[in-house]
mmCIF file of C-alpha atoms in Angstrom:
data_model
loop_
_atom_site.group_PDB
_atom_site.id
_atom_site.type_symbol
_atom_site.label_atom_id
_atom_site.label_comp_id
_atom_site.label_asym_id
_atom_site.label_seq_id
_atom_site.Cartn_x
_atom_site.Cartn_y
_atom_site.Cartn_z
ATOM 1 C CA MET A 1427 0.306 15.770 1.889
ATOM 2 C CA ASN A 1428 -2.363 14.585 3.741
ATOM 3 C CA PHE A 1429 -3.361 10.585 4.704
ATOM 4 C CA ALA A 1430 -6.111 9.776 7.026
ATOM 5 C CA SER A 1431 -6.883 12.656 8.405
ATOM 6 C CA VAL A 1432 -3.537 13.530 9.242
ATOM 7 C CA THR A 1433 -0.769 15.843 7.213
ATOM 8 C CA VAL A 1434 2.464 13.932 7.330
ATOM 9 C CA SER A 1435 5.527 14.737 6.803
ATOM 10 C CA PHE A 1436 9.446 14.153 6.128
ATOM 11 C CA ASP A 1437 12.466 14.630 6.011
ATOM 12 C CA THR A 1438 14.723 15.013 3.149
ATOM 13 C CA ILE A 1439 18.336 13.329 3.338
ATOM 14 C CA ALA A 1440 20.296 15.529 0.018
ATOM 15 C CA ASP A 1441 23.583 13.696 0.205
ATOM 16 C CA PHE A 1442 22.987 10.335 1.228
ATOM 17 C CA LYS A 1443 25.622 7.684 -0.452
ATOM 18 C CA VAL A 1444 25.275 3.758 0.348
ATOM 19 C CA ALA A 1445 28.509 2.645 -0.561
ATOM 20 C CA ASN A 1446 29.232 5.565 2.913
ATOM 21 C CA ASN A 1447 26.101 6.086 4.877
ATOM 22 C CA THR A 1448 23.518 3.139 7.381
ATOM 23 C CA LEU A 1449 21.217 3.929 7.801
ATOM 24 C CA THR A 1450 20.317 1.649 10.893
ATOM 25 C CA PHE A 1451 16.767 1.019 12.771
ATOM 26 C CA SER A 1452 15.826 -1.429 16.098
ATOM 27 C CA THR A 1453 12.544 -2.298 14.775
ATOM 28 C CA ASN A 1454 12.067 -4.960 11.994
ATOM 29 C CA PHE A 1455 12.687 -4.394 8.814
ATOM 30 C CA THR A 1456 10.345 -4.870 4.734
ATOM 31 C CA THR A 1457 13.367 -5.117 2.225
ATOM 32 C CA GLN A 1458 12.764 -2.363 -0.830
ATOM 33 C CA THR A 1459 12.017 -5.468 -3.166
ATOM 34 C CA THR A 1460 9.626 -7.003 -1.926
ATOM 35 C CA ILE A 1461 7.363 -3.255 -1.037
ATOM 36 C CA GLU A 1462 8.007 -2.096 -4.987
ATOM 37 C CA ASN A 1463 6.350 -5.315 -6.816
ATOM 38 C CA VAL A 1464 3.632 -4.598 -4.191
ATOM 39 C CA ILE A 1465 3.493 -1.389 -5.134
ATOM 40 C CA ALA A 1466 4.440 -2.397 -9.384
ATOM 41 C CA ALA A 1467 1.299 -4.097 -8.964
ATOM 42 C CA LEU A 1468 -0.257 -1.719 -8.453
ATOM 43 C CA ALA A 1469 -2.876 -0.423 -11.952
ATOM 44 C CA GLY A 1470 -1.659 2.235 -13.828
ATOM 45 C CA THR A 1471 -0.134 5.296 -12.614
ATOM 46 C CA PRO A 1472 0.382 5.465 -9.226
ATOM 47 C CA THR A 1473 0.231 9.124 -7.516
ATOM 48 C CA PHE A 1474 2.279 9.502 -3.720
ATOM 49 C CA SER A 1475 -0.553 8.839 -2.123
ATOM 50 C CA GLN A 1476 -1.210 5.804 -3.322
ATOM 51 C CA GLU A 1477 2.553 3.823 -3.163
ATOM 52 C CA LEU A 1478 2.791 5.072 0.623
ATOM 53 C CA SER A 1479 -0.189 3.769 1.548
ATOM 54 C CA ALA A 1480 0.479 -0.270 -0.588
ATOM 55 C CA ALA A 1481 3.966 0.556 1.421
ATOM 56 C CA ALA A 1482 1.872 0.523 4.984
ATOM 57 C CA THR A 1483 0.077 -2.105 3.855
ATOM 58 C CA ALA A 1484 3.862 -4.082 1.956
ATOM 59 C CA ILE A 1485 5.539 -3.341 4.889
ATOM 60 C CA GLY A 1486 3.026 -4.339 8.276
ATOM 61 C CA ALA A 1487 2.870 -3.627 11.683
ATOM 62 C CA ASN A 1488 6.387 -2.007 13.509
ATOM 63 C CA LYS A 1489 8.350 -2.493 11.271
ATOM 64 C CA PHE A 1490 10.795 -0.021 8.680
ATOM 65 C CA ALA A 1491 10.958 -0.133 4.786
ATOM 66 C CA ALA A 1492 11.808 1.366 1.280
ATOM 67 C CA PHE A 1493 10.166 1.971 -1.578
ATOM 68 C CA ARG A 1494 10.926 4.329 -4.943
ATOM 69 C CA PHE A 1495 8.863 6.799 -5.952
ATOM 70 C CA GLY A 1496 10.382 9.845 -8.292
ATOM 71 C CA SER A 1497 13.532 9.659 -8.654
ATOM 72 C CA ASN A 1498 14.394 9.716 -4.877
ATOM 73 C CA ILE A 1499 13.776 6.680 -1.700
ATOM 74 C CA TYR A 1500 11.010 6.868 0.785
ATOM 75 C CA VAL A 1501 11.654 5.019 4.273
ATOM 76 C CA LEU A 1502 9.115 5.089 5.773
ATOM 77 C CA GLY A 1503 8.310 3.500 9.181
ATOM 78 C CA ASN A 1504 5.015 1.760 10.198
ATOM 79 C CA ASN A 1505 4.069 1.754 13.470
ATOM 80 C CA ALA A 1506 0.753 -0.417 14.593
ATOM 81 C CA THR A 1507 -2.205 0.164 12.108
ATOM 82 C CA THR A 1508 -1.368 -1.236 9.067
ATOM 83 C CA GLY A 1509 -2.211 -0.216 6.150
ATOM 84 C CA THR A 1510 -2.721 3.496 7.757
ATOM 85 C CA VAL A 1511 -0.186 6.537 7.318
ATOM 86 C CA GLY A 1512 -0.716 9.167 9.740
ATOM 87 C CA ALA A 1513 1.043 10.690 12.136
ATOM 88 C CA GLY A 1514 2.424 7.272 14.512
ATOM 89 C CA GLU A 1515 4.814 6.722 11.614
ATOM 90 C CA GLN A 1516 8.008 8.044 10.449
ATOM 91 C CA LEU A 1517 9.156 8.739 6.831
ATOM 92 C CA ILE A 1518 12.610 9.843 5.203
ATOM 93 C CA ALA A 1519 12.851 10.854 1.333
ATOM 94 C CA LEU A 1520 16.330 9.570 0.637
ATOM 95 C CA THR A 1521 17.232 12.079 -2.799
ATOM 96 C CA GLY A 1522 18.797 10.523 -5.211
ATOM 97 C CA ASN A 1523 17.867 7.467 -7.266
ATOM 98 C CA LEU A 1524 19.188 4.319 -4.803
ATOM 99 C CA VAL A 1525 18.868 0.549 -3.555
ATOM 100 C CA LEU A 1526 19.164 0.244 0.537
ATOM 101 C CA THR A 1527 21.018 -3.320 1.387
ATOM 102 C CA ASN A 1528 21.269 -4.500 4.137
ATOM 103 C CA THR A 1529 24.653 -3.253 3.754
ATOM 104 C CA ASN A 1530 22.913 0.234 3.981
ATOM 105 C CA PHE A 1531 19.757 -0.130 5.527
ATOM 106 C CA GLY A 1532 19.188 -2.657 7.867
ATOM 107 C CA LEU A 1533 18.558 -4.029 11.531
ATOM 108 C CA PHE A 1534 20.026 -2.238 14.961
ATOM 109 C CA LEU A 1535 20.149 -5.312 17.591
ATOM 110 C CA PHE A 1536 19.642 -3.727 21.144
ATOM 111 C CA PHE A 1537 21.396 -5.782 24.411
ATOM 112 C CA HIS A 1538 21.122 -6.084 27.123
ATOM 113 C CA LYS A 1539 22.877 -7.736 30.021
#
C-alpha cells in the first residue's frame, strides 16, 4: 500500500487471542469503538486506505488505536503528524474478527525513581 508517497508495511499476528494475550504500549491509546464510529461515518464502502486515513485522523498525534477492516483488526500507532500515514507510524494486523478492550489492549506506564 502506498500512503503519502511512502510504502507502509505491517506485521501480522495470526494467533492473537483476546482472552490470553495483551498488546501494551508506552503511549496513549484511543478505543476501538471510537475509531470504528468515525470509520462508519465514511460514505459508501471505504477502501483500506480511506479507513486507515480516517483512523489516523481520529486517533490524534502520538497515540495508538485499533480498527476493523474486513475480517481483521489493525492496530495503528500514529506519530506526531495527525491524519497522515507514513514512515513514522506503526501498523499491526491481528487476524480474526476481534474486539480489543482495556483488558487486552492498553497503556503501559514507565515509572522512574
